[in-house]
Coordinates of C-alpha atoms and ligand atoms in Angstrom, one line a residue:
M968 CA 92.6 117.9 37.8
K969 CA 92.1 114.3 36.8
I970 CA 92.1 113.2 40.5
L971 CA 89.5 115.8 41.2
Q972 CA 87.2 114.5 38.5
V973 CA 87.5 111.0 39.8
K974 CA 86.7 112.2 43.3
L975 CA 83.8 114.2 42.0
G976 CA 82.6 111.1 40.2
I977 CA 82.6 109.2 43.5
G978 CA 80.9 112.0 45.2
N979 CA 78.2 112.2 42.6
S980 CA 77.5 108.5 42.8
K981 CA 77.1 108.9 46.5
I982 CA 74.6 111.7 46.0
N983 CA 72.8 109.6 43.4
T984 CA 72.6 106.8 45.8
K985 CA 71.0 109.0 48.4
F986 CA 68.5 110.4 46.0
S987 CA 67.4 107.1 44.6
G988 CA 65.8 106.4 48.0
R989 CA 66.4 103.1 49.7
S990 CA 66.5 101.0 46.5
L991 CA 70.2 100.2 46.8
P992 CA 70.2 98.7 50.3
N993 CA 67.1 96.8 49.4
E994 CA 68.6 95.5 46.2
K995 CA 71.6 94.5 48.2
S996 CA 69.6 92.6 50.8
K997 CA 67.6 91.0 48.0
K998 CA 70.8 89.8 46.3
E999 CA 72.1 88.5 49.7
N1000 CA 68.8 86.7 50.2
D1001 CA 68.9 85.2 46.8
L1002 CA 72.5 84.0 47.4
I1003 CA 71.5 82.4 50.8
N1004 CA 68.5 80.8 49.1
K1005 CA 70.7 79.5 46.3
K1006 CA 73.1 78.0 48.7
R1007 CA 70.3 76.3 50.6
V1008 CA 69.0 74.8 47.4
E1009 CA 72.5 73.6 46.5
S1010 CA 73.0 72.0 49.9
I1011 CA 69.7 70.2 49.6
L1012 CA 70.7 68.9 46.2
A1013 CA 74.1 67.9 47.5
E1014 CA 72.3 65.9 50.3
L1015 CA 70.2 64.2 47.6
D1016 CA 73.4 63.4 45.6
N1017 CA 74.9 61.8 48.7
M1018 CA 72.0 59.4 48.9
V1019 CA 73.0 56.0 47.5
G1020 CA 71.5 55.0 44.2
L1021 CA 68.1 56.6 43.3
E1022 CA 69.3 57.9 40.0
M1023 CA 65.8 58.4 38.4
V1024 CA 64.7 60.3 41.5
K1025 CA 67.8 62.5 41.4
D1026 CA 67.2 63.2 37.7
L1027 CA 63.6 64.1 38.2
I1028 CA 64.2 66.4 41.1
K1029 CA 66.9 68.2 39.2
E1030 CA 64.5 68.5 36.3
L1031 CA 61.7 69.9 38.5
R1032 CA 64.1 72.4 40.1
A1033 CA 65.3 73.6 36.7
F1034 CA 61.7 73.8 35.5
I1035 CA 60.5 75.9 38.4
E1036 CA 63.5 78.2 38.2
I1037 CA 63.1 78.8 34.4
Q1038 CA 59.4 79.5 34.8
R1039 CA 60.3 82.1 37.4
R1040 CA 62.7 83.8 35.0
R1041 CA 60.2 83.6 32.2
Q1042 CA 57.7 85.4 34.4
Q1043 CA 60.2 88.1 35.1
E1044 CA 60.4 88.6 31.3
G1045 CA 56.7 88.8 31.0
L1046 CA 56.3 85.4 29.4
I1047 CA 53.5 83.1 30.4
K1048 CA 54.3 80.7 33.3
V1049 CA 53.7 77.1 32.4
S1050 CA 52.3 75.4 35.5
T1051 CA 52.9 71.9 36.4
V1052 CA 51.1 69.6 38.9
L1053 CA 53.4 68.6 41.6
H1054 CA 51.3 65.9 43.3
M1055 CA 53.3 62.7 43.1
I1056 CA 53.1 59.0 43.3
F1057 CA 56.0 57.1 44.9
K1058 CA 56.1 53.4 44.1
G1059 CA 58.4 51.0 46.0
N1060 CA 58.9 48.5 48.8
P1061 CA 59.4 49.7 52.4
G1062 CA 62.8 51.0 53.1
T1063 CA 63.6 52.2 49.6
G1064 CA 63.9 55.9 50.5
K1065 CA 60.4 57.2 49.8
S1066 CA 59.8 59.1 53.0
T1067 CA 63.4 60.4 53.0
V1068 CA 63.0 61.8 49.5
A1069 CA 59.6 63.3 50.3
R1070 CA 61.0 65.1 53.3
L1071 CA 63.8 66.5 51.1
M1072 CA 61.4 67.4 48.4
G1073 CA 59.4 69.5 50.9
R1074 CA 62.5 71.4 51.9
L1075 CA 63.4 72.0 48.3
L1076 CA 60.0 73.2 47.3
K1077 CA 60.0 75.6 50.2
E1078 CA 63.4 77.1 49.0
L1079 CA 62.0 77.3 45.5
N1080 CA 59.0 79.3 46.8
I1081 CA 56.5 76.7 45.8
L1082 CA 55.5 75.8 49.4
S1083 CA 55.4 78.2 52.3
Q1084 CA 56.6 75.8 55.0
G1085 CA 58.0 72.6 53.3
H1086 CA 57.1 70.3 56.2
L1087 CA 56.0 66.7 55.8
I1088 CA 52.9 65.2 57.4
E1089 CA 53.1 61.5 57.0
V1090 CA 49.8 59.6 57.4
E1091 CA 48.3 56.3 56.6
R1092 CA 44.7 55.0 56.2
A1093 CA 43.9 55.0 59.9
D1094 CA 44.7 58.7 60.1
L1095 CA 42.3 59.6 57.3
V1096 CA 39.5 57.1 57.6
G1097 CA 36.9 57.2 60.3
E1098 CA 34.5 54.6 61.7
Y1099 CA 31.1 56.3 61.1
I1100 CA 29.5 58.6 58.7
G1101 CA 30.9 62.1 58.8
H1102 CA 34.0 61.0 60.8
T1103 CA 36.1 60.4 57.8
A1104 CA 35.5 63.8 56.2
H1105 CA 36.5 65.4 59.5
K1106 CA 39.6 63.3 60.0
A1107 CA 40.8 63.7 56.4
R1108 CA 40.2 67.5 56.5
E1109 CA 42.2 67.8 59.7
Q1110 CA 45.2 66.1 58.1
L1111 CA 44.9 68.3 55.0
K1112 CA 44.9 71.4 57.2
K1113 CA 48.0 70.3 59.0
A1114 CA 49.8 69.7 55.8
V1115 CA 49.0 73.0 54.1
G1116 CA 52.2 74.8 53.3
G1117 CA 54.0 71.4 53.0
I1118 CA 53.6 67.9 51.9
L1119 CA 50.8 65.4 52.8
F1120 CA 52.5 62.0 52.4
I1121 CA 50.0 59.1 52.4
D1122 CA 51.8 55.8 53.0
E1123 CA 50.2 52.6 51.6
A1124 CA 47.7 54.9 49.9
Y1125 CA 46.2 51.9 47.9
S1126 CA 44.6 50.8 51.2
L1127 CA 42.2 53.7 50.9
A1128 CA 40.4 51.7 48.2
R1129 CA 40.5 48.3 49.7
G1130 CA 37.0 48.1 51.2
G1131 CA 35.0 48.4 48.0
E1132 CA 32.3 50.9 47.2
K1133 CA 30.8 51.4 50.7
D1134 CA 34.2 51.8 52.4
F1135 CA 34.9 55.1 54.1
G1136 CA 38.2 55.1 52.3
R1137 CA 36.4 56.3 49.2
E1138 CA 35.1 59.3 51.1
A1139 CA 38.7 60.1 52.2
I1140 CA 39.8 60.1 48.6
D1141 CA 37.0 62.6 47.7
V1142 CA 38.1 64.9 50.6
L1143 CA 41.7 64.7 49.3
V1144 CA 40.7 65.5 45.8
K1145 CA 38.8 68.5 47.0
G1146 CA 41.7 69.6 49.2
M1147 CA 44.0 69.4 46.2
E1148 CA 41.7 72.0 44.6
D1149 CA 41.2 74.2 47.7
Y1150 CA 44.9 74.4 48.6
R1151 CA 46.2 74.2 45.0
D1152 CA 48.9 76.8 45.5
N1153 CA 50.4 75.7 48.7
L1154 CA 50.1 71.9 49.1
V1155 CA 51.7 68.9 47.6
I1156 CA 50.2 65.4 48.1
I1157 CA 52.3 62.3 47.7
L1158 CA 50.7 58.9 47.5
A1159 CA 53.1 56.1 48.3
G1160 CA 53.0 52.3 48.4
Y1161 CA 54.1 49.0 46.8
K1162 CA 54.3 49.2 43.0
D1163 CA 51.7 46.6 42.1
E1164 CA 49.2 47.8 44.6
M1165 CA 49.6 51.4 43.5
D1166 CA 49.3 50.5 39.8
Y1167 CA 46.1 48.7 40.6
F1168 CA 44.8 51.5 42.8
L1169 CA 45.5 54.1 40.0
Q1170 CA 44.0 51.9 37.3
T1171 CA 40.8 51.7 39.3
N1172 CA 40.8 55.4 40.1
P1173 CA 41.4 57.1 36.8
G1174 CA 40.2 60.4 38.1
L1175 CA 43.0 60.3 40.7
R1176 CA 45.7 59.2 38.2
S1177 CA 45.3 62.3 36.1
R1178 CA 45.9 64.5 39.1
F1179 CA 49.2 63.0 39.9
S1180 CA 51.5 63.7 37.0
V1181 CA 54.8 62.8 38.6
Q1182 CA 55.3 59.1 39.2
L1183 CA 58.6 57.9 40.7
E1184 CA 59.7 54.3 41.1
F1185 CA 62.0 53.4 44.0
P1186 CA 63.7 50.1 43.2
D1187 CA 65.0 47.8 45.9
Y1188 CA 68.6 48.5 46.6
T1189 CA 71.2 46.1 45.3
V1190 CA 73.7 44.5 47.6
P1191 CA 76.5 47.0 46.8
E1192 CA 74.0 49.8 47.4
L1193 CA 72.9 48.4 50.7
L1194 CA 76.6 48.0 51.8
A1195 CA 77.2 51.6 50.8
I1196 CA 74.2 52.7 52.9
A1197 CA 75.5 50.6 55.8
K1198 CA 78.8 52.4 55.6
S1199 CA 77.3 55.8 55.4
M1200 CA 74.9 55.1 58.3
A1201 CA 77.9 53.9 60.4
D1202 CA 79.8 56.9 59.4
D1203 CA 76.9 59.3 60.4
R1204 CA 77.2 57.8 63.9
Q1205 CA 81.0 58.0 63.9
Y1206 CA 81.5 54.2 63.6
V1207 CA 83.5 52.2 61.1
L1208 CA 82.8 48.7 59.8
S1209 CA 86.0 46.5 59.7
Q1210 CA 86.7 44.7 56.5
N1211 CA 85.6 41.4 58.0
A1212 CA 82.4 42.9 59.3
I1213 CA 81.7 44.2 55.8
E1214 CA 82.3 40.7 54.4
M1215 CA 79.9 39.2 56.9
L1216 CA 77.3 41.8 56.1
R1217 CA 77.8 41.2 52.4
N1218 CA 77.2 37.5 52.7
F1219 CA 74.0 38.1 54.8
L1220 CA 72.7 40.6 52.3
I1221 CA 73.3 38.3 49.3
R1222 CA 71.2 35.7 51.1
E1223 CA 68.5 38.2 52.0
V1224 CA 68.3 39.7 48.5
F1225 CA 68.0 36.3 46.8
F1226 CA 65.9 34.5 49.3
G1227 CA 64.4 37.2 51.5
H1228 CA 60.9 38.5 51.4
R1229 CA 60.0 41.8 49.6
H1230 CA 58.8 43.1 53.0
N1231 CA 62.2 42.7 54.5
G1232 CA 62.7 46.4 54.7
N1233 CA 65.7 47.2 52.5
A1234 CA 67.4 50.3 54.0
H1235 CA 65.2 50.0 57.2
M1236 CA 66.8 46.6 57.6
I1237 CA 70.3 48.1 57.3
R1238 CA 69.4 50.7 60.0
N1239 CA 68.3 48.0 62.3
I1240 CA 71.4 46.0 61.7
I1241 CA 73.7 49.0 62.3
E1242 CA 71.9 49.9 65.5
K1243 CA 72.0 46.4 66.8
A1244 CA 75.7 46.0 65.9
I1245 CA 76.4 49.2 67.8
R1246 CA 74.8 47.6 70.9
R1247 CA 76.7 44.4 70.4
Q1248 CA 80.0 46.3 70.1
A1249 CA 79.1 48.1 73.4
L1250 CA 78.6 44.7 75.0
R1251 CA 81.9 43.4 73.7
L1252 CA 83.8 46.5 75.0
I1253 CA 82.0 47.2 78.3
N1254 CA 84.3 45.2 80.6
K1255 CA 87.6 46.5 79.1
S1256 CA 89.4 48.9 81.4
S1257 CA 91.0 51.0 78.7
L1258 CA 89.7 51.7 75.3
T1259 CA 91.3 53.6 72.4
R1260 CA 89.4 56.0 70.1
Q1261 CA 89.8 53.5 67.3
E1262 CA 88.4 50.6 69.4
L1263 CA 85.4 52.7 70.3
M1264 CA 84.7 53.3 66.6
I1265 CA 85.2 49.9 65.0
I1266 CA 82.4 47.4 64.5
E1267 CA 84.0 44.0 64.2
K1268 CA 82.8 40.8 62.6
Q1269 CA 81.8 39.4 66.0
D1270 CA 79.4 42.3 66.5
L1271 CA 77.5 41.0 63.5
V1272 CA 77.8 37.3 64.2
W1273 CA 74.1 37.1 65.0
L1274 CA 73.4 37.6 61.3
M1275 CA 74.7 34.1 60.5
P1276 CA 72.2 31.3 60.2
M1277 CA 72.3 29.3 63.4
K1278 CA 73.3 26.0 61.9
D1279 CA 76.4 27.5 60.3
N1280 CA 77.6 29.1 63.5
E1281 CA 78.4 27.6 66.8
E1282 CA 79.1 30.8 68.5
Q1283 CA 75.7 32.0 67.4
N1284 CA 74.1 29.1 69.1
K1285 CA 75.5 30.3 72.4
L1286 CA 74.2 33.8 71.9
F1287 CA 70.7 33.2 70.5
T1288 CA 67.8 31.1 71.2
R1289 CA 66.0 31.8 67.9
S1290 CA 67.0 32.2 64.3
P1291 CA 68.9 35.5 63.8
I1292 CA 67.3 35.8 60.3
C1293 CA 64.3 37.0 62.4
Y1294 CA 66.5 39.9 63.5
N1295 CA 63.5 42.1 63.9
N1296 CA 62.0 39.8 66.4
S1297 CA 65.1 39.4 68.4
R1298 CA 65.4 43.2 69.0
Ligands
ADP451 N1 69.6 56.0 49.2 C1 69.8 56.0 50.6 N2 71.0 56.4 51.1 C2 71.2 56.4 52.4 N3 70.2 56.2 53.3 C3 69.0 55.8 52.9 C4 68.7 55.7 51.5 N4 67.4 55.3 51.3 C5 66.9 55.2 52.6 N5 67.9 55.4 53.5 C6 67.7 55.4 54.9 O1 66.9 54.2 55.2 C7 65.9 54.4 56.1 C8 64.5 54.1 55.5 O2 64.2 55.0 54.4 P1 62.7 55.6 54.2 O3 62.9 56.8 53.4 O4 62.0 55.7 55.5 O5 62.1 54.4 53.3 P2 60.5 54.2 52.9 O6 59.8 55.5 53.2 O7 60.6 53.9 51.5 O8 60.0 53.1 53.8 C9 66.0 55.9 56.5 O9 66.8 55.9 57.7 C10 66.8 56.5 55.4 O10 67.6 57.6 55.9
MG452 MG1 58.2 55.5 54.7

């Protein structure tokens, strides 16, 4: 008798399912979608966590993610949704991770249903400012249209104000401000550039400043951080830096960080070094008849020898005709 009741119970629930229309499969697929979506968000955040340094950026992105999620849940409960302006200012030297973070931010905002596409359109002054009356408005509007659904990232944005009152850069700023209104629900604009230049730019454009509530600073990477970035870039390419190579790189970076120029490129510089070391390693190995997996992976000190100042290094003298400190020119 008991068994029969249980069976009937199951039967009834089946009948109920049928009678409640298609709600259950839909609910199931919604749950599945939510789960997939949550996993995507987690994986983007894990990617962010794997980036070296950038603690303030990581904190802010987590804060934004939590804010957006909680507003969504509040809305479900019929509470008012507090909106926030997501246009941002990224201040920092080249190579400090601004574009990389912006790209990641686009993907995250898409998964959080803030942006429909999440792509990044990266532009600079020349892409927005024209040469004659009317040209600028057209150019700037075209870029805005391309970016709708994603992020319009304007590098060295301070240069839009460089020509004074009559410069067409001002016109571009006006078009951007209008675009921020027109595409309010599906576009994020990020203005990026050197800290001092951006601070001055915002100070002289108070109307703009109030529209960009989120400001993030990207400090130069320290030597240990640059070394960690070098190891991870090598690792991404399935190469390994030997201990001696790391020491050589460390010495070079200490010199660069203390005596180098602020335009030296930070993580861009590391990427250039790793790419060149890979080519140097290839040159070292090319005439060997048999090579182990290990040999194919290791970057040795001699693959980085071109980083040493010439006067310190005789071997270097044979290899190069100009100072290796100008590594960008020698590529
Ligand atoms: N924190 C980081 N960890 C690992 N790689 C990084 C980090 N920051 C930058 N990079 C790498 O350095 C290079 C330059 O970064 P990018 O975002 O283009 O800098 P920016 O836009 O500030 O000039 C890219 O290849 C990027 O992947
Ligand atoms: Mg960049």
